[in-house]
Amino acid sequence: MQDYRLRIGMRFVRQGREYVIDRGLGNGEISIRDTINDMAVAQSINGLIEELFAGKLELIGEEDYRSNLKNKLSKSRITDISQLKDDDPLKLEIVRRFHYVKELINSQPCARTKKNLTPIIQRVSERIGDSRLPSWVTVNRWFRAFDSAGRDVRSLAPSHKARGNRKQKISGKIPSALIEEDYEKARIVWAIVDRVIRTKYLTRERPTVQSVHEAVIDRVSEENRYRESHDQLPTPHISSLYKIITKLDMYEVDSKRYGKNYAD
């Protein structure tokens, strides 16, 4: 399952409306923001947890699944699978991936480790007669994509670039698509950096920038575990982290790290 601990950036749905956790307010409260009207209100952490266990709200992760699905569909260029013929290679691949993901879902709760996923993959491959046995890392990545996209089967479609011409391209000007991909990677890394700064650096423990940088490296490495070799996220240099921190509002920094009285 996804990591659904309450933290900054976590999204949830309550009574049909979607909210995101903005920041901690102290005294056991957090600020939550309505993603539709952008209005923020204070919310008791204990109250939020009680609603969660009462089934009154649903955590949907740190990334909006609608955005994840839209991003995935833009890469696969698939909008309606029913329009594909049954013998279409793309449809066959989607169905193949779904067999593995569905088996993994049926096996929950289950830690998605090599030890646990290997027999599941073997069982599915034998049942469907799949000679191209996927690795446990690949199946885990399929599951993550499927789950983060609201469990829409279209999220299992291979990226368009993976089905294109595999011949070596003529060298020259960098394609705009590559620039867009790099921008998307930078956006993801920035989100990781921002989250680590707010949940680790802006705390009363007052960790060093070095330790915060190490935490960023760990988070990026964890994210890269489930990405293809050609789609790895870059690791920001510690100097970049220093620049970001020096641009933070000093009152907020001192309030979080030393307390409001010190900041005042």
C-alpha positions as a LaTeX table, in Angstrom:
\begin{tabular}{lrrr}
\hline
Residue & $x$ (\AA) & $y$ (\AA) & $z$ (\AA) \\
\hline
Met1 & 0.00 & 0.00 & 0.00 \\
Gln2 & 1.05 & 3.59 & $-0.37$ \\
Asp3 & 2.67 & 5.44 & 2.49 \\
Tyr4 & $-0.39$ & 7.17 & 3.96 \\
Arg5 & 1.09 & 8.82 & 7.05 \\
Leu6 & $-0.37$ & 12.25 & 7.80 \\
Arg7 & 2.11 & 14.87 & 6.65 \\
Ile8 & 2.41 & 18.07 & 4.65 \\
Gly9 & 1.23 & 17.57 & 1.08 \\
Met10 & $-1.06$ & 14.62 & 1.92 \\
Arg11 & $-4.43$ & 14.80 & 0.16 \\
Phe12 & $-7.74$ & 13.38 & 1.33 \\
Val13 & $-11.41$ & 13.36 & 0.31 \\
Arg14 & $-14.15$ & 14.22 & 2.83 \\
Gln15 & $-17.83$ & 14.44 & 1.90 \\
Gly16 & $-16.95$ & 14.54 & $-1.78$ \\
Arg17 & $-14.49$ & 17.44 & $-1.42$ \\
Glu18 & $-10.73$ & 17.18 & $-1.75$ \\
Tyr19 & $-8.33$ & 18.72 & 0.76 \\
Val20 & $-4.56$ & 18.92 & 1.19 \\
Ile21 & $-2.60$ & 19.24 & 4.44 \\
Asp22 & $-0.74$ & 22.56 & 4.25 \\
Arg23 & 1.26 & 22.90 & 7.46 \\
Gly24 & 1.34 & 22.30 & 11.18 \\
Leu25 & $-0.15$ & 24.98 & 13.44 \\
Gly26 & 0.98 & 23.64 & 16.80 \\
Asn27 & $-1.25$ & 22.71 & 19.74 \\
Gly28 & $-2.33$ & 19.54 & 17.95 \\
Glu29 & $-3.76$ & 21.33 & 14.92 \\
Ile30 & $-2.92$ & 21.47 & 11.23 \\
Ser31 & $-3.97$ & 23.68 & 8.36 \\
Ile32 & $-5.98$ & 21.96 & 5.63 \\
Arg33 & $-6.83$ & 23.61 & 2.31 \\
Asp34 & $-9.84$ & 22.96 & 0.07 \\
Thr35 & $-8.36$ & 22.29 & $-3.39$ \\
Ile36 & $-11.45$ & 23.71 & $-5.11$ \\
Asn37 & $-11.87$ & 27.13 & $-3.47$ \\
Asp38 & $-8.31$ & 27.29 & $-2.03$ \\
Met39 & $-9.68$ & 28.17 & 1.43 \\
Ala40 & $-7.64$ & 26.98 & 4.42 \\
Val41 & $-9.03$ & 26.09 & 7.86 \\
Ala42 & $-7.60$ & 24.72 & 11.10 \\
Gln43 & $-8.21$ & 21.05 & 11.83 \\
Ser44 & $-7.52$ & 18.96 & 14.93 \\
Ile45 & $-5.08$ & 16.13 & 14.14 \\
Asn46 & $-6.92$ & 13.78 & 16.51 \\
Gly47 & $-10.22$ & 14.73 & 14.90 \\
Leu48 & $-8.84$ & 13.96 & 11.46 \\
Ile49 & $-7.57$ & 10.57 & 12.62 \\
Glu50 & $-10.97$ & 9.75 & 14.19 \\
Glu51 & $-12.71$ & 10.60 & 10.90 \\
Leu52 & $-10.22$ & 8.41 & 9.03 \\
Phe53 & $-10.93$ & 5.35 & 11.17 \\
Ala54 & $-14.66$ & 6.07 & 11.10 \\
Gly55 & $-14.54$ & 5.91 & 7.29 \\
Lys56 & $-15.58$ & 9.53 & 6.90 \\
Leu57 & $-12.54$ & 10.46 & 4.82 \\
Glu58 & $-10.18$ & 8.74 & 2.38 \\
Leu59 & $-6.49$ & 9.47 & 2.06 \\
Ile60 & $-5.43$ & 9.63 & $-1.60$ \\
Gly61 & $-1.69$ & 10.21 & $-1.22$ \\
Glu62 & 0.61 & 13.16 & $-1.74$ \\
Glu63 & $-0.10$ & 13.41 & $-5.45$ \\
Asp64 & $-3.57$ & 13.96 & $-6.83$ \\
Tyr65 & $-4.53$ & 10.74 & $-8.63$ \\
Arg66 & $-6.33$ & 12.76 & $-11.29$ \\
Ser67 & $-3.09$ & 14.56 & $-12.13$ \\
Asn68 & $-1.21$ & 11.26 & $-12.10$ \\
Leu69 & $-3.69$ & 9.71 & $-14.52$ \\
Lys70 & $-3.64$ & 12.75 & $-16.80$ \\
Asn71 & 0.15 & 12.67 & $-16.86$ \\
Lys72 & 0.16 & 8.95 & $-17.62$ \\
Leu73 & $-2.40$ & 9.27 & $-20.43$ \\
Ser74 & $-0.38$ & 12.07 & $-22.02$ \\
Lys75 & 2.57 & 9.69 & $-22.28$ \\
Ser76 & 0.65 & 6.63 & $-23.44$ \\
Arg77 & $-1.82$ & 8.59 & $-25.63$ \\
Ile78 & $-4.62$ & 6.24 & $-24.59$ \\
Thr79 & $-8.09$ & 7.55 & $-23.72$ \\
Asp80 & $-10.47$ & 4.65 & $-24.48$ \\
Ile81 & $-9.14$ & 1.09 & $-24.31$ \\
Ser82 & $-12.46$ & $-0.29$ & $-25.56$ \\
Gln83 & $-11.67$ & 1.21 & $-28.96$ \\
Leu84 & $-8.62$ & $-1.04$ & $-29.32$ \\
Lys85 & $-8.97$ & $-4.40$ & $-31.06$ \\
Asp86 & $-8.54$ & $-7.49$ & $-28.91$ \\
Asp87 & $-5.36$ & $-8.45$ & $-30.76$ \\
Asp88 & $-3.86$ & $-4.97$ & $-30.53$ \\
Pro89 & $-0.36$ & $-5.33$ & $-28.98$ \\
Leu90 & $-1.03$ & $-2.36$ & $-26.72$ \\
Lys91 & $-4.27$ & $-3.82$ & $-25.35$ \\
Leu92 & $-2.62$ & $-7.20$ & $-24.86$ \\
Glu93 & 0.18 & $-5.57$ & $-22.85$ \\
Ile94 & $-2.30$ & $-3.66$ & $-20.67$ \\
Val95 & $-4.20$ & $-6.88$ & $-19.94$ \\
Arg96 & $-0.93$ & $-8.69$ & $-19.21$ \\
Arg97 & 0.11 & $-6.06$ & $-16.67$ \\
Phe98 & $-3.34$ & $-6.01$ & $-15.10$ \\
His99 & $-3.13$ & $-9.76$ & $-14.36$ \\
Tyr100 & $-0.06$ & $-9.15$ & $-12.18$ \\
Val101 & $-1.43$ & $-6.02$ & $-10.51$ \\
Lys102 & $-4.80$ & $-7.65$ & $-9.77$ \\
Glu103 & $-3.09$ & $-10.64$ & $-8.16$ \\
Leu104 & $-1.02$ & $-8.30$ & $-6.03$ \\
Ile105 & $-4.14$ & $-6.43$ & $-4.93$ \\
Asn106 & $-5.85$ & $-9.71$ & $-4.03$ \\
Ser107 & $-2.81$ & $-10.63$ & $-1.92$ \\
Gln108 & $-3.05$ & $-7.51$ & 0.27 \\
Pro109 & $-2.10$ & $-6.81$ & 2.96 \\
Cys110 & 1.32 & $-7.79$ & 1.76 \\
Ala111 & 4.68 & $-6.02$ & 1.97 \\
Arg112 & 5.82 & $-5.43$ & $-1.60$ \\
Thr113 & 9.24 & $-7.02$ & $-1.22$ \\
Lys114 & 11.17 & $-9.31$ & $-3.52$ \\
Lys115 & 10.47 & $-12.25$ & $-1.22$ \\
Asn116 & 6.69 & $-11.69$ & $-1.31$ \\
Leu117 & 6.28 & $-10.63$ & $-4.93$ \\
Thr118 & 8.40 & $-13.35$ & $-6.56$ \\
Pro119 & 5.94 & $-16.24$ & $-5.89$ \\
Ile120 & 3.01 & $-14.01$ & $-6.90$ \\
Ile121 & 4.66 & $-13.20$ & $-10.21$ \\
Gln122 & 5.54 & $-16.84$ & $-10.79$ \\
Arg123 & 1.95 & $-17.88$ & $-10.10$ \\
Val124 & 0.49 & $-15.35$ & $-12.54$ \\
Ser125 & 3.01 & $-16.09$ & $-15.30$ \\
Glu126 & 2.17 & $-19.80$ & $-15.14$ \\
Arg127 & $-1.57$ & $-19.12$ & $-15.17$ \\
Ile128 & $-1.55$ & $-16.81$ & $-18.21$ \\
Gly129 & 1.35 & $-18.49$ & $-19.99$ \\
Asp130 & 3.57 & $-15.43$ & $-19.89$ \\
Ser131 & 7.11 & $-16.23$ & $-21.05$ \\
Arg132 & 8.34 & $-12.67$ & $-20.35$ \\
Leu133 & 8.56 & $-12.89$ & $-16.58$ \\
Pro134 & 8.63 & $-9.31$ & $-15.19$ \\
Ser135 & 10.86 & $-8.48$ & $-12.24$ \\
Trp136 & 9.37 & $-7.77$ & $-8.84$ \\
Val137 & 10.53 & $-4.14$ & $-9.14$ \\
Thr138 & 8.64 & $-3.77$ & $-12.43$ \\
Val139 & 5.44 & $-5.24$ & $-11.03$ \\
Asn140 & 5.75 & $-2.99$ & $-8.00$ \\
Arg141 & 6.09 & 0.01 & $-10.33$ \\
Trp142 & 2.98 & $-1.07$ & $-12.25$ \\
Phe143 & 1.09 & $-1.34$ & $-8.96$ \\
Arg144 & 2.21 & 2.12 & $-7.84$ \\
Ala145 & 1.17 & 3.68 & $-11.16$ \\
Phe146 & $-2.19$ & 1.89 & $-11.04$ \\
Asp147 & $-2.89$ & 2.82 & $-7.43$ \\
Ser148 & $-1.79$ & 6.46 & $-7.72$ \\
Ala149 & $-4.02$ & 6.91 & $-10.79$ \\
Gly150 & $-7.17$ & 5.94 & $-8.93$ \\
Arg151 & $-6.82$ & 2.31 & $-10.09$ \\
Asp152 & $-7.67$ & 3.22 & $-13.65$ \\
Val153 & $-6.54$ & 0.40 & $-15.95$ \\
Arg154 & $-5.38$ & 2.94 & $-18.55$ \\
Ser155 & $-2.49$ & 3.79 & $-16.23$ \\
Leu156 & $-0.99$ & 0.40 & $-17.11$ \\
Ala157 & $-0.50$ & 1.37 & $-20.76$ \\
Pro158 & 3.19 & 1.54 & $-21.79$ \\
Ser159 & 4.52 & 5.02 & $-22.43$ \\
His160 & 4.31 & 6.08 & $-26.07$ \\
Lys161 & 8.06 & 6.64 & $-26.23$ \\
Ala162 & 8.61 & 2.98 & $-25.33$ \\
Arg163 & 6.67 & 1.85 & $-28.39$ \\
Gly164 & 8.23 & 4.16 & $-30.93$ \\
Asn165 & 11.14 & 3.82 & $-33.31$ \\
Arg166 & 14.05 & 2.21 & $-31.43$ \\
Lys167 & 16.62 & 3.21 & $-34.04$ \\
Gln168 & 19.28 & 5.68 & $-33.04$ \\
Lys169 & 18.13 & 9.22 & $-33.51$ \\
Ile170 & 20.11 & 11.83 & $-35.41$ \\
Ser171 & 22.06 & 14.00 & $-33.01$ \\
Gly172 & 21.34 & 17.69 & $-32.97$ \\
Lys173 & 19.09 & 20.08 & $-31.12$ \\
Ile174 & 17.53 & 18.71 & $-27.93$ \\
Pro175 & 13.84 & 17.94 & $-28.61$ \\
Ser176 & 11.32 & 20.01 & $-26.71$ \\
Ala177 & 9.82 & 16.79 & $-25.32$ \\
Leu178 & 13.09 & 16.09 & $-23.54$ \\
Ile179 & 13.04 & 19.56 & $-22.07$ \\
Glu180 & 9.50 & 18.95 & $-20.82$ \\
Glu181 & 10.57 & 15.65 & $-19.25$ \\
Asp182 & 13.47 & 17.35 & $-17.50$ \\
Tyr183 & 11.10 & 20.03 & $-16.23$ \\
Glu184 & 8.77 & 17.37 & $-14.86$ \\
Lys185 & 11.65 & 15.64 & $-13.07$ \\
Ala186 & 12.77 & 18.96 & $-11.59$ \\
Arg187 & 9.21 & 19.59 & $-10.36$ \\
Ile188 & 9.14 & 16.22 & $-8.59$ \\
Val189 & 12.56 & 16.79 & $-7.00$ \\
Trp190 & 11.51 & 20.27 & $-5.86$ \\
Ala191 & 8.39 & 18.78 & $-4.22$ \\
Ile192 & 10.59 & 16.29 & $-2.36$ \\
Val193 & 12.99 & 19.03 & $-1.23$ \\
Asp194 & 10.14 & 21.28 & $-0.09$ \\
Arg195 & 8.52 & 18.44 & 1.85 \\
Val196 & 11.76 & 17.45 & 3.60 \\
Ile197 & 12.55 & 21.04 & 4.52 \\
Arg198 & 9.12 & 21.57 & 6.07 \\
Thr199 & 8.93 & 18.22 & 7.88 \\
Lys200 & 12.58 & 17.93 & 8.96 \\
Tyr201 & 14.42 & 21.26 & 8.85 \\
Leu202 & 11.57 & 23.42 & 10.19 \\
Thr203 & 11.29 & 21.55 & 13.48 \\
Arg204 & 12.37 & 22.04 & 17.07 \\
Glu205 & 15.04 & 19.35 & 16.58 \\
Arg206 & 16.87 & 21.92 & 14.41 \\
Pro207 & 18.83 & 19.47 & 12.23 \\
Thr208 & 21.78 & 20.65 & 10.13 \\
Val209 & 21.47 & 21.36 & 6.43 \\
Gln210 & 23.79 & 18.39 & 5.89 \\
Ser211 & 21.37 & 16.00 & 7.57 \\
Val212 & 18.46 & 17.50 & 5.64 \\
His213 & 20.39 & 16.99 & 2.40 \\
Glu214 & 20.95 & 13.35 & 3.36 \\
Ala215 & 17.21 & 12.97 & 3.91 \\
Val216 & 16.55 & 14.46 & 0.45 \\
Ile217 & 19.03 & 12.00 & $-1.07$ \\
Asp218 & 17.23 & 9.11 & 0.66 \\
Arg219 & 13.83 & 10.24 & $-0.63$ \\
Val220 & 15.11 & 10.71 & $-4.20$ \\
Ser221 & 16.81 & 7.30 & $-4.08$ \\
Glu222 & 13.61 & 5.69 & $-2.86$ \\
Glu223 & 11.67 & 7.31 & $-5.70$ \\
Asn224 & 14.27 & 6.17 & $-8.24$ \\
Arg225 & 13.91 & 2.56 & $-7.12$ \\
Tyr226 & 10.64 & 2.41 & $-9.02$ \\
Arg227 & 11.69 & 4.38 & $-12.11$ \\
Glu228 & 13.30 & 3.14 & $-15.30$ \\
Ser229 & 17.05 & 3.66 & $-15.72$ \\
His230 & 16.43 & 6.35 & $-18.35$ \\
Asp231 & 13.91 & 8.12 & $-16.11$ \\
Gln232 & 15.93 & 8.61 & $-12.92$ \\
Leu233 & 15.50 & 11.78 & $-10.87$ \\
Pro234 & 18.58 & 13.95 & $-10.35$ \\
Thr235 & 19.94 & 14.42 & $-6.83$ \\
Pro236 & 20.16 & 18.10 & $-5.86$ \\
His237 & 23.53 & 19.36 & $-4.65$ \\
Ile238 & 23.80 & 20.56 & $-1.06$ \\
Ser239 & 24.67 & 24.06 & $-2.33$ \\
Ser240 & 21.25 & 24.20 & $-3.99$ \\
Leu241 & 19.67 & 23.26 & $-0.68$ \\
Tyr242 & 21.53 & 26.07 & 1.07 \\
Lys243 & 20.24 & 28.56 & $-1.50$ \\
Ile244 & 16.66 & 27.40 & $-0.99$ \\
Ile245 & 16.90 & 27.59 & 2.79 \\
Thr246 & 18.44 & 31.07 & 2.77 \\
Lys247 & 15.42 & 32.31 & 0.79 \\
Leu248 & 12.91 & 31.03 & 3.36 \\
Asp249 & 11.02 & 33.54 & 5.46 \\
Met250 & 13.26 & 33.98 & 8.50 \\
Tyr251 & 10.34 & 34.57 & 10.85 \\
Glu252 & 8.82 & 31.23 & 9.84 \\
Val253 & 12.20 & 29.51 & 10.17 \\
Asp254 & 12.81 & 30.88 & 13.68 \\
Ser255 & 9.22 & 30.17 & 14.75 \\
Lys256 & 9.46 & 26.54 & 13.67 \\
Arg257 & 12.98 & 25.93 & 14.96 \\
Tyr258 & 13.10 & 28.07 & 18.12 \\
Gly259 & 9.54 & 29.04 & 18.93 \\
Lys260 & 7.31 & 32.08 & 18.44 \\
Asn261 & 8.75 & 34.06 & 21.35 \\
Tyr262 & 12.26 & 33.78 & 19.92 \\
Ala263 & 10.98 & 34.72 & 16.45 \\
Asp264 & 9.15 & 37.77 & 17.85 \\
\hline
\end{tabular}
